[in-house]
Amino acid sequence: QKEVEQNSGPLSVPEGAIASLNCTYSDRGSQSFFWYRQYSGKSPELIMSIYSNGDKEDGRFTAQLNKASQYVSLLIRDSQPSDSATYLCAVNLGGGADGLTFGKGTHLIIQP
Amino acid sequence: GAVVSQHPSRVICKSGTSVKIECRSLDFQATTMFWYRQFPKQSLMLMATSNEGSKATYEQGVEKDKFLINHASLTLSTLTVTSAHPEDSSFYICSAEGRMTDYGYTFGSGTRLTVV
C-alpha cells in the first residue's frame, strides 16, 4: 500500500516569513515527486516537480528531496497571503503510465 | 502549455440516473488519462487509469461497472457514473499525461457532482 503522509495543519506563517511543508512516503520505488497547490473548490495546480536528491529552486519555491529518508519538502520564501491554500504532496513510481498517490495536504495560512 | 478541459464543472442529478464527465486535452495528445475523486477535506484518490484504445485499469475498491471509462481518442476520455447514489457525490478530477510532456500531470478543472 503506497502511502504519502503530511501534517494536515493548519500551518500559520507570518507574511514575509518562510513556510516549510513536509512530506514522507512509504514506497521506496517512488521516483517522481510533486507539490501541488489547491484552493478550496478548485483543482490542484502544479508548483514543483523533483526527481533527484537535493534541492530544486523555482522563484520563491524550493523543493528538497531525500530518497534515503523518504522525505520531500517544500519551502516558500517571502510568503504572501495569496499563498494561503492546501499544499498536496504527490508521488509516483516514475513512469507516465502511473497515476499519483497524494497526501492529505497541509493547510497553509499566511497571516498578513 | 498543456491544457486539459473538463466538463461539466458542476452537475446535480437524481439518484439512479447516470452522469457523463468529459476530459479533453486541448493542445497535446494524451496517451494516458487518470481519474481521481476527492471527498470533502480528503485528498485526491486515484480511481482509474485509461489508455487510449484499451480498457481502463481500476484501483482496488473502485467498481468498474459503476464508473465506466472510455478513452476512444488521444484527446478525449469520459467517465460515466452509472446509477448514481448520494454517496457518489464528490469532486471528480481528470489529469492527462502526454507524449510531449515531461511527465507533467496536467489536471482538469474538476467536476462537482451532487446526487440528490
mmCIF file of C-alpha atoms in Angstrom:
data_model
loop_
_atom_site.group_PDB
_atom_site.id
_atom_site.type_symbol
_atom_site.label_atom_id
_atom_site.label_comp_id
_atom_site.label_asym_id
_atom_site.label_seq_id
_atom_site.Cartn_x
_atom_site.Cartn_y
_atom_site.Cartn_z
ATOM 1 C CA GLN A 1 0.000 0.000 0.000
ATOM 2 C CA LYS A 2 1.557 3.243 -1.127
ATOM 3 C CA GLU A 3 1.213 5.996 1.435
ATOM 4 C CA VAL A 4 2.072 9.651 1.498
ATOM 5 C CA GLU A 5 1.947 11.428 4.828
ATOM 6 C CA GLN A 6 1.594 15.118 5.503
ATOM 7 C CA ASN A 7 0.766 17.139 8.569
ATOM 8 C CA SER A 8 -2.728 18.442 7.921
ATOM 9 C CA GLY A 9 -2.120 21.700 9.787
ATOM 10 C CA PRO A 10 -3.252 24.374 9.725
ATOM 11 C CA LEU A 11 0.227 25.807 9.489
ATOM 12 C CA SER A 12 0.187 29.504 10.238
ATOM 13 C CA VAL A 13 3.090 31.649 8.991
ATOM 14 C CA PRO A 14 3.523 35.431 9.118
ATOM 15 C CA GLU A 15 3.655 37.282 5.825
ATOM 16 C CA GLY A 16 7.222 37.550 4.554
ATOM 17 C CA ALA A 17 8.462 34.539 6.509
ATOM 18 C CA ILE A 18 9.478 31.132 5.199
ATOM 19 C CA ALA A 19 6.828 28.416 5.128
ATOM 20 C CA SER A 20 8.136 24.867 5.407
ATOM 21 C CA LEU A 21 5.981 21.971 4.310
ATOM 22 C CA ASN A 22 6.970 18.365 4.812
ATOM 23 C CA CYS A 23 6.012 15.018 3.339
ATOM 24 C CA THR A 24 7.086 11.419 3.812
ATOM 25 C CA TYR A 25 6.307 8.489 1.568
ATOM 26 C CA SER A 26 6.340 4.754 2.064
ATOM 27 C CA ASP A 27 7.194 3.315 -1.348
ATOM 28 C CA ARG A 28 10.955 3.212 -1.859
ATOM 29 C CA GLY A 29 10.343 2.677 -5.548
ATOM 30 C CA SER A 30 8.909 6.167 -5.912
ATOM 31 C CA GLN A 31 10.820 8.189 -8.464
ATOM 32 C CA SER A 32 8.825 11.322 -9.145
ATOM 33 C CA PHE A 33 7.676 13.831 -6.574
ATOM 34 C CA PHE A 34 5.344 16.738 -6.962
ATOM 35 C CA TRP A 35 3.983 19.601 -4.953
ATOM 36 C CA TYR A 36 0.559 20.914 -5.865
ATOM 37 C CA ARG A 37 -1.369 23.863 -4.523
ATOM 38 C CA GLN A 38 -5.123 23.559 -4.203
ATOM 39 C CA TYR A 39 -7.516 26.338 -3.394
ATOM 40 C CA SER A 40 -10.879 25.431 -1.918
ATOM 41 C CA GLY A 41 -13.212 24.011 -4.555
ATOM 42 C CA LYS A 42 -10.563 24.098 -7.260
ATOM 43 C CA SER A 43 -8.409 21.501 -8.886
ATOM 44 C CA PRO A 44 -4.718 21.186 -7.979
ATOM 45 C CA GLU A 45 -2.114 23.235 -9.770
ATOM 46 C CA LEU A 46 1.472 22.087 -10.081
ATOM 47 C CA ILE A 47 4.068 24.104 -8.212
ATOM 48 C CA MET A 48 7.163 21.960 -8.377
ATOM 49 C CA SER A 49 8.363 18.585 -9.520
ATOM 50 C CA ILE A 50 11.565 16.963 -8.314
ATOM 51 C CA TYR A 51 13.194 13.721 -9.331
ATOM 52 C CA SER A 52 16.729 13.748 -7.865
ATOM 53 C CA ASN A 53 18.079 14.062 -4.372
ATOM 54 C CA GLY A 54 18.891 17.588 -3.321
ATOM 55 C CA ASP A 55 17.298 20.956 -3.793
ATOM 56 C CA LYS A 56 15.422 22.418 -6.723
ATOM 57 C CA GLU A 57 14.599 26.098 -6.751
ATOM 58 C CA ASP A 58 11.974 27.948 -8.769
ATOM 59 C CA GLY A 59 11.400 31.531 -7.783
ATOM 60 C CA ARG A 60 10.206 31.673 -4.185
ATOM 61 C CA PHE A 61 9.792 27.901 -4.035
ATOM 62 C CA THR A 62 12.402 25.301 -3.180
ATOM 63 C CA ALA A 63 11.716 21.588 -3.205
ATOM 64 C CA GLN A 64 14.013 19.276 -1.312
ATOM 65 C CA LEU A 65 14.225 15.518 -1.788
ATOM 66 C CA ASN A 66 15.969 12.902 0.326
ATOM 67 C CA LYS A 67 15.243 9.448 -1.034
ATOM 68 C CA ALA A 68 17.227 7.686 1.688
ATOM 69 C CA SER A 69 14.949 9.208 4.308
ATOM 70 C CA GLN A 70 11.896 9.019 2.016
ATOM 71 C CA TYR A 71 11.286 12.656 2.670
ATOM 72 C CA VAL A 72 10.373 15.576 0.460
ATOM 73 C CA SER A 73 9.759 19.152 1.485
ATOM 74 C CA LEU A 74 8.692 22.478 0.046
ATOM 75 C CA LEU A 75 9.947 25.832 1.218
ATOM 76 C CA ILE A 76 8.119 29.017 0.336
ATOM 77 C CA ARG A 77 10.179 32.163 0.845
ATOM 78 C CA ASP A 78 8.701 35.601 1.358
ATOM 79 C CA SER A 79 5.279 34.095 1.997
ATOM 80 C CA GLN A 80 2.338 36.082 0.694
ATOM 81 C CA PRO A 81 -1.326 35.951 1.738
ATOM 82 C CA SER A 82 -2.087 34.585 -1.730
ATOM 83 C CA ASP A 83 -0.003 31.535 -0.836
ATOM 84 C CA SER A 84 -2.696 30.540 1.646
ATOM 85 C CA ALA A 85 -4.013 27.228 0.315
ATOM 86 C CA THR A 86 -3.759 23.492 0.809
ATOM 87 C CA TYR A 87 -0.480 22.042 -0.406
ATOM 88 C CA LEU A 88 -0.569 18.493 -1.662
ATOM 89 C CA CYS A 89 2.443 16.249 -1.889
ATOM 90 C CA ALA A 90 2.200 13.580 -4.575
ATOM 91 C CA VAL A 91 4.462 10.748 -5.653
ATOM 92 C CA ASN A 92 4.537 8.087 -8.291
ATOM 93 C CA LEU A 93 6.802 5.288 -9.403
ATOM 94 C CA GLY A 94 8.226 7.407 -12.181
ATOM 95 C CA GLY A 95 6.522 6.227 -15.311
ATOM 96 C CA GLY A 96 3.988 8.288 -17.152
ATOM 97 C CA ALA A 97 1.612 5.348 -17.036
ATOM 98 C CA ASP A 98 1.324 5.588 -13.270
ATOM 99 C CA GLY A 99 -1.103 7.834 -11.506
ATOM 100 C CA LEU A 100 -0.173 9.862 -8.486
ATOM 101 C CA THR A 101 -0.551 8.994 -4.831
ATOM 102 C CA PHE A 102 -1.451 12.100 -2.894
ATOM 103 C CA GLY A 103 -1.041 13.046 0.704
ATOM 104 C CA LYS A 104 -3.990 14.601 2.505
ATOM 105 C CA GLY A 105 -2.436 18.010 2.203
ATOM 106 C CA THR A 106 -1.252 20.717 4.567
ATOM 107 C CA HIS A 107 -3.478 23.735 5.025
ATOM 108 C CA LEU A 108 -1.228 26.798 4.991
ATOM 109 C CA ILE A 109 -2.361 30.161 6.290
ATOM 110 C CA ILE A 110 -0.232 33.239 5.685
ATOM 111 C CA GLN A 111 -1.068 35.916 8.205
ATOM 112 C CA PRO A 112 -0.874 39.488 6.907
ATOM 113 C CA GLY B 1 1.372 24.923 -22.031
ATOM 114 C CA ALA B 2 -0.613 21.743 -21.697
ATOM 115 C CA VAL B 3 -4.308 22.407 -21.145
ATOM 116 C CA VAL B 4 -6.908 19.919 -20.019
ATOM 117 C CA SER B 5 -10.547 20.861 -20.288
ATOM 118 C CA GLN B 6 -13.098 19.120 -18.102
ATOM 119 C CA HIS B 7 -16.838 19.424 -18.489
ATOM 120 C CA PRO B 8 -19.243 19.948 -16.823
ATOM 121 C CA SER B 9 -17.819 21.856 -13.887
ATOM 122 C CA ARG B 10 -20.854 21.203 -11.769
ATOM 123 C CA VAL B 11 -23.753 18.779 -12.063
ATOM 124 C CA ILE B 12 -26.705 17.860 -9.899
ATOM 125 C CA CYS B 13 -28.535 14.658 -10.719
ATOM 126 C CA LYS B 14 -31.219 12.490 -9.248
ATOM 127 C CA SER B 15 -30.390 9.233 -7.547
ATOM 128 C CA GLY B 16 -30.441 6.345 -10.012
ATOM 129 C CA THR B 17 -29.513 8.372 -13.074
ATOM 130 C CA SER B 18 -26.199 8.381 -14.950
ATOM 131 C CA VAL B 19 -23.819 11.257 -15.434
ATOM 132 C CA LYS B 20 -21.077 11.622 -18.021
ATOM 133 C CA ILE B 21 -17.975 13.723 -17.420
ATOM 134 C CA GLU B 22 -15.656 14.654 -20.272
ATOM 135 C CA CYS B 23 -11.949 15.312 -20.133
ATOM 136 C CA ARG B 24 -10.174 16.740 -23.175
ATOM 137 C CA SER B 25 -6.535 17.531 -23.767
ATOM 138 C CA LEU B 26 -6.650 20.674 -25.874
ATOM 139 C CA ASP B 27 -3.124 21.151 -27.154
ATOM 140 C CA PHE B 28 -1.452 17.795 -26.779
ATOM 141 C CA GLN B 29 -2.141 14.125 -27.285
ATOM 142 C CA ALA B 30 -2.824 12.336 -24.031
ATOM 143 C CA THR B 31 -1.718 8.749 -24.169
ATOM 144 C CA THR B 32 -2.848 8.211 -20.617
ATOM 145 C CA MET B 33 -5.545 9.885 -18.596
ATOM 146 C CA PHE B 34 -6.267 9.476 -14.933
ATOM 147 C CA TRP B 35 -9.463 9.908 -12.993
ATOM 148 C CA TYR B 36 -9.410 10.976 -9.364
ATOM 149 C CA ARG B 37 -12.089 11.521 -6.762
ATOM 150 C CA GLN B 38 -11.883 13.888 -3.817
ATOM 151 C CA PHE B 39 -14.312 13.854 -0.911
ATOM 152 C CA PRO B 40 -14.572 16.945 1.341
ATOM 153 C CA LYS B 41 -11.436 17.543 3.392
ATOM 154 C CA GLN B 42 -9.841 14.452 1.892
ATOM 155 C CA SER B 43 -7.077 14.099 -0.607
ATOM 156 C CA LEU B 44 -7.352 13.030 -4.205
ATOM 157 C CA MET B 45 -7.732 9.304 -4.663
ATOM 158 C CA LEU B 46 -6.860 7.686 -7.952
ATOM 159 C CA MET B 47 -9.863 5.813 -9.312
ATOM 160 C CA ALA B 48 -8.657 4.538 -12.650
ATOM 161 C CA THR B 49 -6.147 4.889 -15.422
ATOM 162 C CA SER B 50 -7.271 4.958 -19.013
ATOM 163 C CA ASN B 51 -5.079 4.397 -22.021
ATOM 164 C CA GLU B 52 -6.188 5.343 -25.498
ATOM 165 C CA GLY B 53 -7.736 2.405 -27.285
ATOM 166 C CA SER B 54 -7.624 -0.034 -24.403
ATOM 167 C CA LYS B 55 -9.587 -0.891 -21.296
ATOM 168 C CA ALA B 56 -9.174 1.201 -18.212
ATOM 169 C CA THR B 57 -7.337 -0.074 -15.164
ATOM 170 C CA TYR B 58 -9.255 0.456 -11.951
ATOM 171 C CA GLU B 59 -7.827 0.894 -8.484
ATOM 172 C CA GLN B 60 -8.775 -1.547 -5.778
ATOM 173 C CA GLY B 61 -12.230 -0.873 -4.418
ATOM 174 C CA VAL B 62 -13.470 1.069 -7.442
ATOM 175 C CA GLU B 63 -16.377 -0.607 -9.209
ATOM 176 C CA LYS B 64 -15.642 -0.767 -12.907
ATOM 177 C CA ASP B 65 -19.280 -1.403 -13.783
ATOM 178 C CA LYS B 66 -20.340 1.688 -11.924
ATOM 179 C CA PHE B 67 -17.643 4.034 -13.171
ATOM 180 C CA LEU B 68 -17.394 3.489 -16.905
ATOM 181 C CA ILE B 69 -14.350 4.965 -18.595
ATOM 182 C CA ASN B 70 -13.910 5.407 -22.303
ATOM 183 C CA HIS B 71 -10.716 6.725 -23.904
ATOM 184 C CA ALA B 72 -11.576 6.481 -27.567
ATOM 185 C CA SER B 73 -9.131 9.078 -28.831
ATOM 186 C CA LEU B 74 -5.861 10.697 -27.841
ATOM 187 C CA THR B 75 -7.672 13.835 -26.766
ATOM 188 C CA LEU B 76 -10.816 12.617 -25.027
ATOM 189 C CA SER B 77 -11.624 10.439 -22.061
ATOM 190 C CA THR B 78 -15.042 10.167 -20.457
ATOM 191 C CA LEU B 79 -16.148 8.959 -17.059
ATOM 192 C CA THR B 80 -19.763 7.859 -16.684
ATOM 193 C CA VAL B 81 -21.129 7.424 -13.192
ATOM 194 C CA THR B 82 -23.950 4.934 -13.631
ATOM 195 C CA SER B 83 -26.926 4.608 -11.306
ATOM 196 C CA ALA B 84 -25.582 7.407 -9.158
ATOM 197 C CA HIS B 85 -26.251 7.438 -5.435
ATOM 198 C CA PRO B 86 -25.801 10.226 -2.882
ATOM 199 C CA GLU B 87 -22.571 8.602 -1.676
ATOM 200 C CA ASP B 88 -21.140 9.182 -5.164
ATOM 201 C CA SER B 89 -21.346 12.913 -4.572
ATOM 202 C CA SER B 90 -17.782 14.120 -4.810
ATOM 203 C CA PHE B 91 -15.294 16.225 -6.750
ATOM 204 C CA TYR B 92 -14.097 14.282 -9.798
ATOM 205 C CA ILE B 93 -10.873 15.413 -11.433
ATOM 206 C CA CYS B 94 -9.108 14.120 -14.508
ATOM 207 C CA SER B 95 -5.480 14.501 -15.425
ATOM 208 C CA ALA B 96 -3.587 13.730 -18.557
ATOM 209 C CA GLU B 97 -0.067 12.693 -19.416
ATOM 210 C CA GLY B 98 1.072 13.340 -22.932
ATOM 211 C CA ARG B 99 3.929 12.096 -25.019
ATOM 212 C CA MET B 100 5.301 15.583 -25.363
ATOM 213 C CA THR B 101 5.303 16.458 -21.693
ATOM 214 C CA ASP B 102 7.955 15.699 -19.149
ATOM 215 C CA TYR B 103 5.572 13.588 -17.118
ATOM 216 C CA GLY B 104 3.772 16.776 -16.397
ATOM 217 C CA TYR B 105 0.452 15.798 -14.972
ATOM 218 C CA THR B 106 -1.986 18.441 -16.068
ATOM 219 C CA PHE B 107 -5.275 18.468 -14.229
ATOM 220 C CA GLY B 108 -8.684 19.402 -15.494
ATOM 221 C CA SER B 109 -10.723 21.932 -13.556
ATOM 222 C CA GLY B 110 -12.804 19.250 -11.885
ATOM 223 C CA THR B 111 -16.484 18.333 -11.766
ATOM 224 C CA ARG B 112 -18.529 18.778 -8.627
ATOM 225 C CA LEU B 113 -21.150 16.010 -8.662
ATOM 226 C CA THR B 114 -24.107 16.201 -6.313
ATOM 227 C CA VAL B 115 -26.557 13.318 -6.297
ATOM 228 C CA VAL B 116 -29.915 14.104 -4.680
#
